[in-house]
């Protein structure tokens, strides 16, 4: 079922997707912290004078690492190799980040400000590409986590609230595991005529409920989209 069918509001999407942002945000902040500490450690060492030249040489050598990262990133992007949903942006963004940091150290060791006048446009484009790769990787992780969560939920439907549904009209569901019975006649004042058991609440959005049978399977599962109005009466219970 396409997620657009649920018609979640922006607030619903933010609340439901926030767990998928914790790990990417934590990794990004951790990498930023390590890069900042490494830069300050390197510049402090360079100010002492003894190891400045060696640091510059090592910074230039790290640029060589960016070449295979870029090659692997392009191969993954064209699906020549399988690097997973996050492989391409991580490889490309990591290669650009290595180049920028190496150039930063190489320039700063001479006391010159960075970026140089002729490199500002290149630095801006590189930063934009790194940010783009970060969002790309976060989107790939969110998709991967969503698929994993869906598979976990499919195997643990007992954790979803069980539903007792009363309706004014017969639904003719005939789903395996869903029980239908006619309610006793209580006269003209009776609104609800049929009761259904054996369904679970999948989601609720836009004044609609999405119900699935308790014996739902990936291969032949069904979903009932139910408007929440006076034509239905719903009770939830655990288990």
mmCIF file of C-alpha atoms in Angstrom:
data_model
loop_
_atom_site.group_PDB
_atom_site.id
_atom_site.type_symbol
_atom_site.label_atom_id
_atom_site.label_comp_id
_atom_site.label_asym_id
_atom_site.label_seq_id
_atom_site.Cartn_x
_atom_site.Cartn_y
_atom_site.Cartn_z
ATOM 1 C CA UNK A 1 0.000 0.000 0.000
ATOM 2 C CA UNK A 2 1.471 3.308 -1.072
ATOM 3 C CA UNK A 3 2.143 5.677 1.820
ATOM 4 C CA UNK A 4 0.274 8.420 -0.054
ATOM 5 C CA UNK A 5 -2.923 6.382 0.401
ATOM 6 C CA UNK A 6 -2.743 7.019 4.143
ATOM 7 C CA UNK A 7 -2.733 10.791 3.553
ATOM 8 C CA UNK A 8 -0.750 11.551 6.695
ATOM 9 C CA UNK A 9 -0.492 15.193 7.710
ATOM 10 C CA UNK A 10 2.911 16.871 7.958
ATOM 11 C CA UNK A 11 2.776 16.537 11.735
ATOM 12 C CA UNK A 12 1.977 12.811 11.482
ATOM 13 C CA UNK A 13 4.856 12.262 9.077
ATOM 14 C CA UNK A 14 7.305 14.127 11.303
ATOM 15 C CA UNK A 15 6.261 12.206 14.410
ATOM 16 C CA UNK A 16 6.384 8.822 12.673
ATOM 17 C CA UNK A 17 9.650 9.434 10.819
ATOM 18 C CA UNK A 18 11.631 11.042 13.643
ATOM 19 C CA UNK A 19 13.200 7.723 14.844
ATOM 20 C CA UNK A 20 14.767 7.299 11.403
ATOM 21 C CA UNK A 21 16.696 10.563 11.887
ATOM 22 C CA UNK A 22 18.375 9.755 15.197
ATOM 23 C CA UNK A 23 21.163 7.547 13.839
ATOM 24 C CA UNK A 24 22.016 9.665 10.739
ATOM 25 C CA UNK A 25 22.002 12.860 12.816
ATOM 26 C CA UNK A 26 24.154 11.227 15.489
ATOM 27 C CA UNK A 27 26.653 9.927 12.940
ATOM 28 C CA UNK A 28 26.827 13.302 11.177
ATOM 29 C CA UNK A 29 27.419 15.157 14.442
ATOM 30 C CA UNK A 30 29.999 12.567 15.507
ATOM 31 C CA UNK A 31 31.913 12.905 12.242
ATOM 32 C CA UNK A 32 31.785 16.694 12.548
ATOM 33 C CA UNK A 33 33.133 16.506 16.104
ATOM 34 C CA UNK A 34 35.988 14.184 15.105
ATOM 35 C CA UNK A 35 36.866 16.369 12.112
ATOM 36 C CA UNK A 36 36.913 19.488 14.307
ATOM 37 C CA UNK A 37 39.090 17.849 16.954
ATOM 38 C CA UNK A 38 41.422 16.457 14.300
ATOM 39 C CA UNK A 39 41.771 19.841 12.641
ATOM 40 C CA UNK A 40 42.582 21.637 15.899
ATOM 41 C CA UNK A 41 45.058 18.923 16.860
ATOM 42 C CA UNK A 42 46.761 19.161 13.482
ATOM 43 C CA UNK A 43 46.942 22.976 13.524
ATOM 44 C CA UNK A 44 48.336 22.960 17.068
ATOM 45 C CA UNK A 45 51.011 20.523 15.997
ATOM 46 C CA UNK A 46 51.806 22.644 12.943
ATOM 47 C CA UNK A 47 52.291 25.737 15.095
ATOM 48 C CA UNK A 48 55.062 23.949 16.935
ATOM 49 C CA UNK A 49 56.939 23.828 13.647
ATOM 50 C CA UNK A 50 58.572 20.425 13.934
ATOM 51 C CA UNK A 51 55.882 18.260 12.343
ATOM 52 C CA UNK A 52 54.269 20.829 10.046
ATOM 53 C CA UNK A 53 55.865 19.524 6.877
ATOM 54 C CA UNK A 54 55.022 15.929 7.726
ATOM 55 C CA UNK A 55 51.378 16.838 8.337
ATOM 56 C CA UNK A 56 51.180 18.565 4.972
ATOM 57 C CA UNK A 57 52.644 15.535 3.238
ATOM 58 C CA UNK A 58 50.164 13.231 4.957
ATOM 59 C CA UNK A 59 47.314 15.586 4.103
ATOM 60 C CA UNK A 60 48.289 15.433 0.464
ATOM 61 C CA UNK A 61 48.541 11.655 0.615
ATOM 62 C CA UNK A 62 44.998 11.373 1.922
ATOM 63 C CA UNK A 63 43.747 12.881 -1.326
ATOM 64 C CA UNK A 64 44.766 9.608 -2.978
ATOM 65 C CA UNK A 65 42.137 7.888 -0.825
ATOM 66 C CA UNK A 66 39.445 10.061 -2.403
ATOM 67 C CA UNK A 67 40.076 8.624 -5.870
ATOM 68 C CA UNK A 68 38.957 5.026 -5.149
ATOM 69 C CA UNK A 69 36.063 6.365 -3.069
ATOM 70 C CA UNK A 70 34.860 8.406 -6.032
ATOM 71 C CA UNK A 71 35.273 5.471 -8.416
ATOM 72 C CA UNK A 72 33.351 3.132 -6.103
ATOM 73 C CA UNK A 73 30.674 5.790 -5.615
ATOM 74 C CA UNK A 74 30.109 6.169 -9.362
ATOM 75 C CA UNK A 75 30.107 2.391 -9.870
ATOM 76 C CA UNK A 76 27.492 2.045 -7.128
ATOM 77 C CA UNK A 77 25.474 4.879 -8.619
ATOM 78 C CA UNK A 78 25.326 3.126 -11.978
ATOM 79 C CA UNK A 79 24.546 -0.188 -10.177
ATOM 80 C CA UNK A 80 27.739 -1.832 -11.399
ATOM 81 C CA UNK A 81 28.354 -2.854 -7.797
ATOM 82 C CA UNK A 82 25.852 -3.244 -4.985
ATOM 83 C CA UNK A 83 26.655 -0.791 -2.190
ATOM 84 C CA UNK A 84 23.199 -0.653 -0.628
ATOM 85 C CA UNK A 85 20.871 2.346 -0.459
ATOM 86 C CA UNK A 86 23.434 4.463 1.384
ATOM 87 C CA UNK A 87 26.607 3.353 -0.397
ATOM 88 C CA UNK A 88 26.645 5.852 -3.259
ATOM 89 C CA UNK A 89 26.085 9.063 -1.230
ATOM 90 C CA UNK A 90 28.462 7.968 1.538
ATOM 91 C CA UNK A 91 31.249 7.152 -0.917
ATOM 92 C CA UNK A 92 30.840 10.327 -2.974
ATOM 93 C CA UNK A 93 30.326 12.605 0.029
ATOM 94 C CA UNK A 94 33.198 10.988 1.919
ATOM 95 C CA UNK A 95 35.559 11.482 -1.015
ATOM 96 C CA UNK A 96 34.662 15.180 -1.279
ATOM 97 C CA UNK A 97 35.030 15.639 2.474
ATOM 98 C CA UNK A 98 38.506 14.075 2.416
ATOM 99 C CA UNK A 99 39.579 16.421 -0.395
ATOM 100 C CA UNK A 100 38.252 19.521 1.384
ATOM 101 C CA UNK A 101 39.915 18.639 4.712
ATOM 102 C CA UNK A 102 43.215 17.775 3.043
ATOM 103 C CA UNK A 103 43.228 21.062 1.153
ATOM 104 C CA UNK A 104 42.328 22.942 4.331
ATOM 105 C CA UNK A 105 45.338 21.536 6.190
ATOM 106 C CA UNK A 106 47.659 22.087 3.242
ATOM 107 C CA UNK A 107 46.708 25.774 3.032
ATOM 108 C CA UNK A 108 46.557 26.501 6.745
ATOM 109 C CA UNK A 109 50.059 25.161 7.401
ATOM 110 C CA UNK A 110 51.413 28.155 5.526
ATOM 111 C CA UNK A 111 49.330 30.575 7.573
ATOM 112 C CA UNK A 112 47.121 31.587 4.640
ATOM 113 C CA UNK A 113 43.356 31.994 5.115
ATOM 114 C CA UNK A 114 41.128 29.324 3.685
ATOM 115 C CA UNK A 115 39.512 29.314 1.219
ATOM 116 C CA UNK A 116 41.814 31.150 -1.135
ATOM 117 C CA UNK A 117 40.241 33.771 -3.384
ATOM 118 C CA UNK A 118 40.154 31.482 -6.397
ATOM 119 C CA UNK A 119 38.792 28.487 -4.501
ATOM 120 C CA UNK A 120 35.671 29.916 -2.911
ATOM 121 C CA UNK A 121 33.348 28.796 -5.694
ATOM 122 C CA UNK A 122 34.826 25.284 -5.665
ATOM 123 C CA UNK A 123 34.507 25.118 -1.871
ATOM 124 C CA UNK A 124 30.885 26.276 -2.028
ATOM 125 C CA UNK A 125 30.008 23.660 -4.645
ATOM 126 C CA UNK A 126 31.831 20.945 -2.667
ATOM 127 C CA UNK A 127 29.988 21.893 0.531
ATOM 128 C CA UNK A 128 26.656 21.831 -1.299
ATOM 129 C CA UNK A 129 27.439 18.390 -2.723
ATOM 130 C CA UNK A 130 28.450 17.075 0.706
ATOM 131 C CA UNK A 131 25.167 18.338 2.208
ATOM 132 C CA UNK A 132 23.246 16.800 -0.700
ATOM 133 C CA UNK A 133 24.979 13.458 -0.153
ATOM 134 C CA UNK A 134 24.150 13.672 3.556
ATOM 135 C CA UNK A 135 20.425 14.105 2.823
ATOM 136 C CA UNK A 136 20.652 11.343 0.208
ATOM 137 C CA UNK A 137 22.228 8.948 2.711
ATOM 138 C CA UNK A 138 19.656 9.893 5.375
ATOM 139 C CA UNK A 139 16.844 9.187 2.896
ATOM 140 C CA UNK A 140 18.355 5.801 2.039
ATOM 141 C CA UNK A 141 18.652 4.915 5.725
ATOM 142 C CA UNK A 142 15.046 6.004 6.355
ATOM 143 C CA UNK A 143 13.826 3.799 3.487
ATOM 144 C CA UNK A 144 15.845 0.848 4.772
ATOM 145 C CA UNK A 145 14.590 1.324 8.328
ATOM 146 C CA UNK A 146 10.995 1.695 7.156
ATOM 147 C CA UNK A 147 11.207 -1.590 5.242
ATOM 148 C CA UNK A 148 12.710 -3.331 8.270
ATOM 149 C CA UNK A 149 10.022 -1.902 10.572
ATOM 150 C CA UNK A 150 7.287 -3.049 8.183
ATOM 151 C CA UNK A 151 8.668 -6.592 8.123
ATOM 152 C CA UNK A 152 8.919 -6.600 11.909
ATOM 153 C CA UNK A 153 5.334 -5.357 12.246
ATOM 154 C CA UNK A 154 4.094 -8.005 9.812
ATOM 155 C CA UNK A 155 5.513 -10.659 12.139
ATOM 156 C CA UNK A 156 4.195 -9.035 15.328
ATOM 157 C CA UNK A 157 0.625 -7.990 14.510
ATOM 158 C CA UNK A 158 -0.485 -9.072 17.972
ATOM 159 C CA UNK A 159 1.067 -5.848 19.269
ATOM 160 C CA UNK A 160 -1.447 -3.745 17.325
ATOM 161 C CA UNK A 161 -4.776 -2.909 19.037
ATOM 162 C CA UNK A 162 -7.550 -5.418 18.391
ATOM 163 C CA UNK A 163 -10.783 -3.932 17.031
ATOM 164 C CA UNK A 164 -14.448 -4.690 17.590
ATOM 165 C CA UNK A 165 -16.389 -3.026 14.782
ATOM 166 C CA UNK A 166 -20.140 -2.404 14.758
ATOM 167 C CA UNK A 167 -21.721 -1.172 11.530
ATOM 168 C CA UNK A 168 -25.131 -0.148 10.284
ATOM 169 C CA UNK A 169 -24.631 -2.068 7.014
ATOM 170 C CA UNK A 170 -23.194 -5.465 6.259
ATOM 171 C CA UNK A 171 -19.629 -5.303 4.925
ATOM 172 C CA UNK A 172 -19.450 -8.756 3.289
ATOM 173 C CA UNK A 173 -15.763 -9.018 4.105
ATOM 174 C CA UNK A 174 -15.413 -12.820 4.230
ATOM 175 C CA UNK A 175 -11.792 -12.513 5.304
ATOM 176 C CA UNK A 176 -10.018 -15.427 6.990
ATOM 177 C CA UNK A 177 -9.931 -14.831 10.742
ATOM 178 C CA UNK A 178 -12.610 -12.099 10.695
ATOM 179 C CA UNK A 179 -15.860 -13.067 12.437
ATOM 180 C CA UNK A 180 -19.184 -11.522 11.450
ATOM 181 C CA UNK A 181 -22.414 -11.818 13.416
ATOM 182 C CA UNK A 182 -25.755 -10.075 13.434
ATOM 183 C CA UNK A 183 -26.576 -8.135 16.579
ATOM 184 C CA UNK A 184 -29.836 -8.965 18.383
ATOM 185 C CA UNK A 185 -32.774 -6.900 17.182
ATOM 186 C CA UNK A 186 -33.564 -4.163 19.692
ATOM 187 C CA UNK A 187 -36.268 -2.406 17.755
ATOM 188 C CA UNK A 188 -36.466 0.674 15.596
ATOM 189 C CA UNK A 189 -34.067 2.625 17.803
ATOM 190 C CA UNK A 190 -31.206 0.238 17.076
ATOM 191 C CA UNK A 191 -28.582 1.842 14.828
ATOM 192 C CA UNK A 192 -25.920 -0.865 14.549
ATOM 193 C CA UNK A 193 -26.807 -4.239 13.047
ATOM 194 C CA UNK A 194 -23.547 -6.129 12.485
ATOM 195 C CA UNK A 195 -20.468 -6.814 14.598
ATOM 196 C CA UNK A 196 -17.027 -7.789 13.324
ATOM 197 C CA UNK A 197 -14.170 -9.238 15.326
ATOM 198 C CA UNK A 198 -10.689 -10.361 14.347
ATOM 199 C CA UNK A 199 -9.275 -7.121 12.943
ATOM 200 C CA UNK A 200 -6.436 -4.901 14.095
ATOM 201 C CA UNK A 201 -5.732 -1.211 13.703
ATOM 202 C CA UNK A 202 -2.912 -0.571 11.263
ATOM 203 C CA UNK A 203 -3.051 3.241 11.211
ATOM 204 C CA UNK A 204 -5.361 6.200 11.620
ATOM 205 C CA UNK A 205 -5.150 9.401 9.570
ATOM 206 C CA UNK A 206 -7.384 12.016 7.997
ATOM 207 C CA UNK A 207 -10.451 10.823 9.953
ATOM 208 C CA UNK A 208 -10.044 7.323 8.536
ATOM 209 C CA UNK A 209 -8.976 4.030 10.057
ATOM 210 C CA UNK A 210 -7.019 1.363 8.237
ATOM 211 C CA UNK A 211 -7.944 -2.076 9.549
ATOM 212 C CA UNK A 212 -6.316 -5.395 8.701
ATOM 213 C CA UNK A 213 -7.354 -8.952 9.620
ATOM 214 C CA UNK A 214 -5.511 -10.516 12.519
ATOM 215 C CA UNK A 215 -4.339 -13.305 10.173
ATOM 216 C CA UNK A 216 -2.927 -10.785 7.698
ATOM 217 C CA UNK A 217 -0.067 -12.040 5.520
ATOM 218 C CA UNK A 218 2.239 -10.299 3.100
ATOM 219 C CA UNK A 219 1.111 -12.442 0.168
ATOM 220 C CA UNK A 220 -2.684 -12.080 0.366
ATOM 221 C CA UNK A 221 -3.369 -9.479 3.045
ATOM 222 C CA UNK A 222 -6.326 -7.072 2.883
ATOM 223 C CA UNK A 223 -6.871 -3.560 4.209
ATOM 224 C CA UNK A 224 -10.226 -2.018 5.111
ATOM 225 C CA UNK A 225 -10.324 1.793 4.830
ATOM 226 C CA UNK A 226 -13.028 2.880 7.229
ATOM 227 C CA UNK A 227 -14.330 6.452 7.565
ATOM 228 C CA UNK A 228 -14.838 7.394 11.194
ATOM 229 C CA UNK A 229 -18.425 8.665 11.284
ATOM 230 C CA UNK A 230 -21.790 7.848 12.832
ATOM 231 C CA UNK A 231 -22.154 4.783 10.599
ATOM 232 C CA UNK A 232 -19.626 2.791 12.637
ATOM 233 C CA UNK A 233 -18.851 2.118 16.276
ATOM 234 C CA UNK A 234 -15.367 1.006 17.197
ATOM 235 C CA UNK A 235 -13.989 -0.496 20.396
ATOM 236 C CA UNK A 236 -10.344 -1.359 21.017
ATOM 237 C CA UNK A 237 -8.986 -4.047 23.275
ATOM 238 C CA UNK A 238 -5.524 -5.574 23.784
ATOM 239 C CA UNK A 239 -4.437 -8.960 22.556
#
